[in-house]
Amino acid sequence: MQGWIGKPVRTFYAGDSAQPFSLGGNMAKEDRPEGVNRREFLTTASAGVAAAALAKPAAAQDASARMAAATPPSAAMEAMENDPPEGYSAAEASEYFVKHPGSDFMVDVIKDLDFEYITTNPGSSFRGIHESIVNYGGNASPELLTCPHEEQAIAMAHGYTKAAGGKPLAVLCHGTVGLQHASMAMYNAWCDRAPMVVLGGNHYDATERRTGVEWSHSAQDAARVVRDYTKWDDTPMSLQHFSESMARAYKIAMTPPMGPTVVIIDGHLQEAEMHGTPPTIPGVAPTRPPQGDITALEEAARWLTEAESPVIVVDLMAHDQDGVDALIELAEALQAPVVNQSGRMNFPNNHYLSQGAGVVAQADVILGLELYDTWGTLNTLRDRVHRDHQRIARPDARVIDIGVKDLFTKSNYQSFQRYNRADLSIAGDAQATLPTLTEQVRRQMSSARQASNASREARWRSAHDQAKAASRDAARYAWDASPISTARLYAELWQLIKDRDWALVSDDSQQSRWARRLWTIDRHYQHIGRSGGAGLGYGAPSAVGAALAHRAEGRLPINVQRDGDLMYVPGVLWTAAHHEIPLLTVTHNNRGYHQEFMHLQRMAARRQRGIDGSSHVGNELNNPAPDFAKIASGMGVWSEGPITEPGDLRAALSRALDVVDQGEPAFVDCVCQPR
Amino acid sequence: MKTTKTLLSIFTALLLAQAGSAVAQDTADEGRELYMANQCWQCHGFEGQGGAAVRIAPTVYPFEAFAQFVRHSNLMPAYSPNVLSDEQLRQIFEYVRTMPEPPALEDIPELSDL
């Protein structure tokens, strides 16, 4: 099992891990900062060792071995730590100074869960844990990443987990206003089944709130604002409660269908001295994802092997490369075409069984794997006043639907899509289920059916070659155009990256899918999929989050950035510069919210009023055109552009790559055709 | 005499062709303005290469098929004659027809070696 970034021994998707991991009890030694800081030393090796051990047993126990070899503190140092500060009485000092704040223990818990980073926009409602992360935790594992907007902080976590094979980030959000800023990005993560643990600040005891802002930034039910699109939330009332709720939040977030969870951390709990029974850290043993029922899989295999034209359609399926490899095995066993809807990178686009969506119409049995929209896969709804629909699939086609969507959903937001009655619905994580299904297919396949595989293979190889040739031919059109064609943008990029270990950290759906049509994408990490909820403001920060994950692997991340999306949280460029996250960003700058141009045209045509050059109203990002290169430069990112002539593009991209190769972000503003 | 007649015919034909060409060019120019004003490029691209919608240039379709697609398609918003007259539609069609062929695949190494 290939692991996540930098930690090959552990998998975060538990579906095929041989050994469940448990982080409980003691903090992993490799996650502690090197050496022992003064505070650690004094709290464990001084006369106050007993109190310190009570206060933070995990850190203390772990550090004890290193304490033995350390130099004992001087009397002056001991006095500094344990006696009242100069000029203060013991009573005064007890009111002002805190030796073992609750948030130190919170950091122990967070470290135990092995979060490498916490994205955050600073806020006073979590100032206690902020200080603990910096001073007590040494700002390492987790390291705080400064984000100028909570929407960015969440979207970075979203991009990170998809690029890191499911390893989640934590996010710290300010009370009320911070979670409000974060909410749209959390909705995207919810729709996209992206795990993360979001910590929100709050002040519950009304009698202890500072006047003014602390009231404005507190809520009776702080997590309510995002509850409709999070899997679980809690409001711990003690440190032990916090410890257990964090473990639960992590576990729930990571169990398919994955998604965001929320833990609200009370300001007083963070800032007050720890007293009483020392809290403990329970740790997490991951939940093995559910696999489909064996009887149902036997039936599914029978349908598939008896079908004349089976087709596999896949969307939010592959958690990692193992999922890709498992799907290749099934597809080849059946010699069935695979339609990758690309919510994840599920299947290599250079495999001959990778086919276009048109094959769905030919199928007599359709196997859906983690489909976001099963009904929309089988039907099309015309965008007219009278919204009639047509079935794309054959009327007699049987549908097998395998996935986790029926295992957890909520009512209010309608991301669950239109109801579809599958002929065989199997609840289970598709990646975890595939090996059993493939085994059943092999077992049940008749020799006659097996014999037909050679001709099936020839047919699909031919179709694949034709589709590839058609894409190359289509890319010729507008090759020399200005604004630059999106096909040329991707073709030029490919020339520079094709021999490197690259990853596309953006979705090419709005650029006519040119990456998927022209590039060879055969590794799971090479395509990040969609945003989930299609909420703008996701693209730029998720790309930076993904680039952060790829940094550890030394990969070259490429972000083809839509201009409209960038206008939401351009501050993420500063985060990339500040934290030295290498990333090549190239804009697909079509000077507007292009989808909405087309919607306005459609309305004007439908009403027979005509658009007559006015579709820019409310849609354009022009007059003046934002100077994105200047914006990037102002954020501390190397930049160039706007590039409008195709002949100038290659050299600009090459210069930008030189910068990225030095470990920094670079930005090229490329003015493009609409799609 | 015969030679003179022949030369006169050729001269006349050239004049007519030139005039016809000029008319066609004028029509295409007007068509270009309409293509831009009616935002055809939003879906079909500035060069008609396609994008959110299908490629329409250089077109191989006859005008009737082109008009049918614009007026009655289930895919694109139907532009009725109240919005776009038959003459305007013809002008757009002529413009689309004048769009040049792109380079051959063999002349684009970035694509030919994919």
Tab-separated table of C-alpha atoms in Angstrom, chain A residues 177-437:
chain	number	residue	atom	x	y	z
A	177	VAL	CA	-17.618	35.306	11.740
A	178	GLY	CA	-14.850	32.853	10.970
A	179	LEU	CA	-17.202	29.922	10.522
A	180	GLN	CA	-19.494	32.140	8.474
A	181	HIS	CA	-16.601	32.941	6.145
A	182	ALA	CA	-15.713	29.259	6.033
A	183	SER	CA	-19.182	27.970	5.322
A	184	MET	CA	-19.250	27.934	1.504
A	185	ALA	CA	-15.935	26.142	1.303
A	186	MET	CA	-17.196	23.606	3.834
A	187	TYR	CA	-20.176	22.993	1.595
A	188	ASN	CA	-17.834	22.213	-1.283
A	189	ALA	CA	-15.943	19.773	0.931
A	190	TRP	CA	-19.179	18.159	2.040
A	191	CYS	CA	-20.360	17.644	-1.530
A	192	ASP	CA	-16.933	16.364	-2.539
A	193	ARG	CA	-16.626	13.997	0.458
A	194	ALA	CA	-13.388	15.625	1.568
A	195	PRO	CA	-12.411	14.951	5.193
A	196	MET	CA	-11.138	17.643	7.539
A	197	VAL	CA	-11.542	18.599	11.188
A	198	VAL	CA	-12.571	22.207	11.721
A	199	LEU	CA	-11.994	23.795	15.122
A	200	GLY	CA	-14.139	26.826	15.852
A	201	GLY	CA	-13.642	29.301	18.664
A	202	ASN	CA	-16.436	30.444	20.956
A	203	HIS	CA	-17.126	31.805	24.434
A	204	TYR	CA	-19.963	29.926	26.103
A	205	ASP	CA	-20.150	31.478	29.549
A	206	ALA	CA	-21.915	34.763	28.968
A	207	THR	CA	-20.774	36.145	32.296
A	208	GLU	CA	-17.143	35.793	31.341
A	209	ARG	CA	-17.242	37.383	27.916
A	210	ARG	CA	-15.402	40.613	27.410
A	211	THR	CA	-17.754	43.375	26.427
A	212	GLY	CA	-18.302	44.096	22.772
A	213	VAL	CA	-16.638	41.896	20.208
A	214	GLU	CA	-16.436	38.798	22.371
A	215	TRP	CA	-20.230	38.822	22.495
A	216	SER	CA	-20.509	39.408	18.752
A	217	HIS	CA	-18.173	36.521	18.148
A	218	SER	CA	-19.983	34.054	20.373
A	219	ALA	CA	-23.013	31.924	19.690
A	220	GLN	CA	-25.387	29.762	21.651
A	221	ASP	CA	-24.911	26.964	19.123
A	222	ALA	CA	-21.735	27.875	17.261
A	223	ALA	CA	-21.629	24.938	14.835
A	224	ARG	CA	-25.213	25.389	13.718
A	225	VAL	CA	-24.207	27.641	10.833
A	226	VAL	CA	-22.442	24.737	9.095
A	227	ARG	CA	-24.343	21.770	10.512
A	228	ASP	CA	-26.300	21.130	7.332
A	229	TYR	CA	-23.136	20.225	5.489
A	230	THR	CA	-20.873	18.685	8.089
A	231	LYS	CA	-20.951	15.080	9.230
A	232	TRP	CA	-20.783	15.745	12.927
A	233	ASP	CA	-20.022	18.466	15.450
A	234	ASP	CA	-19.579	18.791	19.155
A	235	THR	CA	-18.991	21.374	21.841
A	236	PRO	CA	-16.710	19.889	24.493
A	237	MET	CA	-17.227	21.075	28.053
A	238	SER	CA	-14.019	19.639	29.470
A	239	LEU	CA	-10.571	18.732	28.231
A	240	GLN	CA	-11.366	15.033	28.446
A	241	HIS	CA	-14.489	15.735	26.459
A	242	PHE	CA	-12.346	17.628	23.935
A	243	SER	CA	-9.895	14.761	23.659
A	244	GLU	CA	-12.600	12.217	22.965
A	245	SER	CA	-14.535	14.499	20.648
A	246	MET	CA	-11.449	15.187	18.565
A	247	ALA	CA	-10.845	11.474	18.179
A	248	ARG	CA	-14.483	11.004	17.232
A	249	ALA	CA	-14.395	13.936	14.836
A	250	TYR	CA	-11.329	12.516	13.128
A	251	LYS	CA	-12.818	9.052	12.898
A	252	ILE	CA	-16.148	10.227	11.526
A	253	ALA	CA	-14.495	12.544	9.018
A	254	MET	CA	-12.364	9.669	7.723
A	255	THR	CA	-15.101	7.057	7.472
A	256	PRO	CA	-16.691	6.851	4.006
A	257	PRO	CA	-18.561	8.845	2.962
A	258	MET	CA	-15.903	11.200	4.238
A	259	GLY	CA	-16.552	14.822	5.043
A	260	PRO	CA	-15.879	17.742	7.348
A	261	THR	CA	-16.485	17.585	11.083
A	262	VAL	CA	-16.480	20.422	13.595
A	263	VAL	CA	-15.329	20.765	17.199
A	264	ILE	CA	-16.068	24.026	18.973
A	265	ILE	CA	-13.443	25.008	21.516
A	266	ASP	CA	-14.523	27.234	24.349
A	267	GLY	CA	-12.254	30.174	25.099
A	268	HIS	CA	-12.251	29.543	28.828
A	269	LEU	CA	-11.381	25.885	28.342
A	270	GLN	CA	-8.407	26.951	26.260
A	271	GLU	CA	-7.141	29.636	28.588
A	272	ALA	CA	-7.825	28.308	32.074
A	273	GLU	CA	-5.333	26.353	34.165
A	274	MET	CA	-5.729	22.598	34.006
A	275	HIS	CA	-6.855	21.086	37.303
A	276	GLY	CA	-7.937	17.751	38.612
A	277	THR	CA	-7.663	14.343	37.034
A	278	PRO	CA	-5.311	14.469	34.087
A	279	PRO	CA	-7.092	14.069	30.796
A	280	THR	CA	-6.094	11.217	28.546
A	281	ILE	CA	-5.867	10.796	24.816
A	282	PRO	CA	-7.911	7.856	23.556
A	283	GLY	CA	-6.403	7.683	20.065
A	284	VAL	CA	-8.037	6.520	16.865
A	285	ALA	CA	-8.366	3.157	15.250
A	286	PRO	CA	-9.698	3.797	11.769
A	287	THR	CA	-13.025	2.413	10.717
A	288	ARG	CA	-12.616	-0.098	7.921
A	289	PRO	CA	-14.965	1.078	5.193
A	290	PRO	CA	-18.022	-1.032	4.486
A	291	GLN	CA	-17.867	-3.486	1.619
A	292	GLY	CA	-20.817	-4.499	-0.480
A	293	ASP	CA	-22.877	-7.518	0.481
A	294	ILE	CA	-21.366	-10.673	-0.998
A	295	THR	CA	-24.678	-12.065	-2.231
A	296	ALA	CA	-25.440	-8.857	-4.022
A	297	LEU	CA	-21.955	-8.824	-5.530
A	298	GLU	CA	-22.435	-12.343	-6.824
A	299	GLU	CA	-25.587	-11.180	-8.541
A	300	ALA	CA	-23.859	-8.089	-9.894
A	301	ALA	CA	-21.070	-10.228	-11.294
A	302	ARG	CA	-23.616	-12.470	-12.979
A	303	TRP	CA	-25.314	-9.509	-14.620
A	304	LEU	CA	-22.012	-8.092	-15.770
A	305	THR	CA	-20.633	-11.314	-17.186
A	306	GLU	CA	-23.896	-12.127	-18.963
A	307	ALA	CA	-24.242	-8.654	-20.434
A	308	GLU	CA	-23.496	-8.065	-24.069
A	309	SER	CA	-22.404	-4.466	-23.524
A	310	PRO	CA	-21.495	-3.758	-19.911
A	311	VAL	CA	-20.313	-0.231	-19.144
A	312	ILE	CA	-18.644	1.056	-15.981
A	313	VAL	CA	-19.288	4.657	-14.933
A	314	VAL	CA	-17.200	6.010	-12.074
A	315	ASP	CA	-17.055	9.297	-10.225
A	316	LEU	CA	-16.026	9.825	-6.575
A	317	MET	CA	-14.432	6.407	-6.254
A	318	ALA	CA	-10.640	6.158	-6.052
A	319	HIS	CA	-9.163	7.278	-2.741
A	320	ASP	CA	-5.654	6.495	-3.944
A	321	GLN	CA	-3.718	4.578	-6.604
A	322	ASP	CA	-4.994	1.270	-5.232
A	323	GLY	CA	-8.472	2.283	-6.299
A	324	VAL	CA	-7.247	3.039	-9.806
A	325	ASP	CA	-5.454	-0.278	-10.032
A	326	ALA	CA	-8.493	-2.178	-8.738
A	327	LEU	CA	-10.702	-0.599	-11.377
A	328	ILE	CA	-8.249	-1.487	-14.130
A	329	GLU	CA	-8.462	-5.110	-13.012
A	330	LEU	CA	-12.239	-5.166	-13.128
A	331	ALA	CA	-12.470	-3.343	-16.453
A	332	GLU	CA	-9.931	-5.631	-18.100
A	333	ALA	CA	-11.585	-8.736	-16.700
A	334	LEU	CA	-14.825	-7.652	-18.330
A	335	GLN	CA	-13.258	-5.786	-21.252
A	336	ALA	CA	-15.849	-3.179	-20.381
A	337	PRO	CA	-15.411	0.503	-21.199
A	338	VAL	CA	-14.968	2.937	-18.319
A	339	VAL	CA	-16.534	6.372	-18.319
A	340	ASN	CA	-14.627	8.458	-15.807
A	341	GLN	CA	-16.744	11.350	-14.592
A	342	SER	CA	-13.570	12.526	-12.855
A	343	GLY	CA	-14.778	13.459	-9.410
A	344	ARG	CA	-11.508	11.696	-8.669
A	345	MET	CA	-8.770	10.392	-10.903
A	346	ASN	CA	-10.264	6.897	-11.183
A	347	PHE	CA	-8.875	5.460	-14.384
A	348	PRO	CA	-5.931	6.189	-16.685
A	349	ASN	CA	-7.012	8.240	-19.672
A	350	ASN	CA	-4.442	6.456	-21.834
A	351	HIS	CA	-5.961	3.047	-21.137
A	352	TYR	CA	-7.854	1.738	-24.141
A	353	LEU	CA	-10.931	1.078	-22.010
A	354	SER	CA	-11.182	4.760	-21.130
A	355	GLN	CA	-14.116	5.893	-23.253
A	356	GLY	CA	-16.440	8.833	-23.640
A	357	ALA	CA	-19.855	9.182	-22.039
A	358	GLY	CA	-21.557	8.163	-25.280
A	359	VAL	CA	-21.039	4.479	-24.530
A	360	VAL	CA	-23.641	4.680	-21.767
A	361	ALA	CA	-26.324	4.740	-24.459
A	362	GLN	CA	-25.156	1.350	-25.745
A	363	ALA	CA	-25.041	-0.457	-22.426
A	364	ASP	CA	-27.344	-3.248	-21.361
A	365	VAL	CA	-25.814	-3.310	-17.877
A	366	ILE	CA	-24.394	-0.156	-16.277
A	367	LEU	CA	-22.186	-0.436	-13.226
A	368	GLY	CA	-22.097	2.861	-11.341
A	369	LEU	CA	-19.279	3.360	-8.842
A	370	GLU	CA	-19.690	6.183	-6.330
A	371	LEU	CA	-21.755	8.245	-8.738
A	372	TYR	CA	-22.516	11.738	-7.541
A	373	ASP	CA	-25.530	11.805	-9.845
A	374	THR	CA	-26.852	8.441	-10.981
A	375	TRP	CA	-30.042	9.880	-12.464
A	376	GLY	CA	-28.061	12.462	-14.422
A	377	THR	CA	-25.842	9.710	-15.763
A	378	LEU	CA	-28.825	7.917	-17.232
A	379	ASN	CA	-30.967	10.870	-18.247
A	380	THR	CA	-30.680	14.368	-19.625
A	381	LEU	CA	-32.919	17.270	-18.793
A	382	ARG	CA	-33.357	19.935	-21.440
A	383	ASP	CA	-32.701	23.483	-20.309
A	384	ARG	CA	-35.992	24.920	-21.483
A	385	VAL	CA	-38.991	26.466	-19.735
A	386	HIS	CA	-40.711	23.118	-19.911
A	387	ARG	CA	-38.002	20.925	-18.500
A	388	ASP	CA	-38.667	17.656	-20.167
A	389	HIS	CA	-36.108	14.940	-19.871
A	390	GLN	CA	-34.900	12.104	-22.008
A	391	ARG	CA	-33.340	8.848	-20.981
A	392	ILE	CA	-29.835	8.489	-22.322
A	393	ALA	CA	-29.523	4.863	-21.360
A	394	ARG	CA	-31.388	2.120	-23.124
A	395	PRO	CA	-34.852	1.506	-21.667
A	396	ASP	CA	-33.902	-2.065	-20.867
A	397	ALA	CA	-30.509	-1.261	-19.374
A	398	ARG	CA	-30.058	-2.596	-15.864
A	399	VAL	CA	-28.255	-0.423	-13.366
A	400	ILE	CA	-26.004	-1.594	-10.551
A	401	ASP	CA	-25.229	1.245	-8.169
A	402	ILE	CA	-22.376	0.706	-5.703
A	403	GLY	CA	-21.430	3.449	-3.289
A	404	VAL	CA	-21.730	5.011	0.118
A	405	LYS	CA	-24.135	7.813	-0.672
A	406	ASP	CA	-27.074	6.010	0.932
A	407	LEU	CA	-25.136	5.567	4.171
A	408	PHE	CA	-25.124	9.206	5.181
A	409	THR	CA	-27.001	12.218	3.929
A	410	LYS	CA	-28.890	15.236	5.167
A	411	SER	CA	-32.097	16.905	4.174
A	412	ASN	CA	-31.754	20.586	3.587
A	413	TYR	CA	-29.164	21.088	0.888
A	414	GLN	CA	-30.036	19.110	-2.205
A	415	SER	CA	-26.619	17.883	-3.227
A	416	PHE	CA	-27.902	14.293	-3.217
A	417	GLN	CA	-29.358	14.789	-6.720
A	418	ARG	CA	-32.534	13.339	-8.232
A	419	TYR	CA	-33.731	9.976	-7.010
A	420	ASN	CA	-32.953	7.029	-9.212
A	421	ARG	CA	-34.242	3.543	-8.722
A	422	ALA	CA	-31.318	1.266	-9.385
A	423	ASP	CA	-31.982	-2.344	-10.301
A	424	LEU	CA	-29.336	-3.453	-7.836
A	425	SER	CA	-28.247	-1.005	-5.180
A	426	ILE	CA	-25.260	-2.008	-3.061
A	427	ALA	CA	-24.213	0.044	-0.075
A	428	GLY	CA	-20.479	-0.008	0.376
A	429	ASP	CA	-17.295	1.827	-0.360
A	430	ALA	CA	-16.685	1.057	-4.018
A	431	GLN	CA	-12.901	0.906	-3.769
A	432	ALA	CA	-13.131	-1.515	-0.860
A	433	THR	CA	-15.728	-3.546	-2.747
A	434	LEU	CA	-14.006	-3.801	-6.126
A	435	PRO	CA	-11.616	-6.697	-5.368
A	436	THR	CA	-14.488	-8.931	-4.315
A	437	LEU	CA	-16.549	-7.961	-7.330
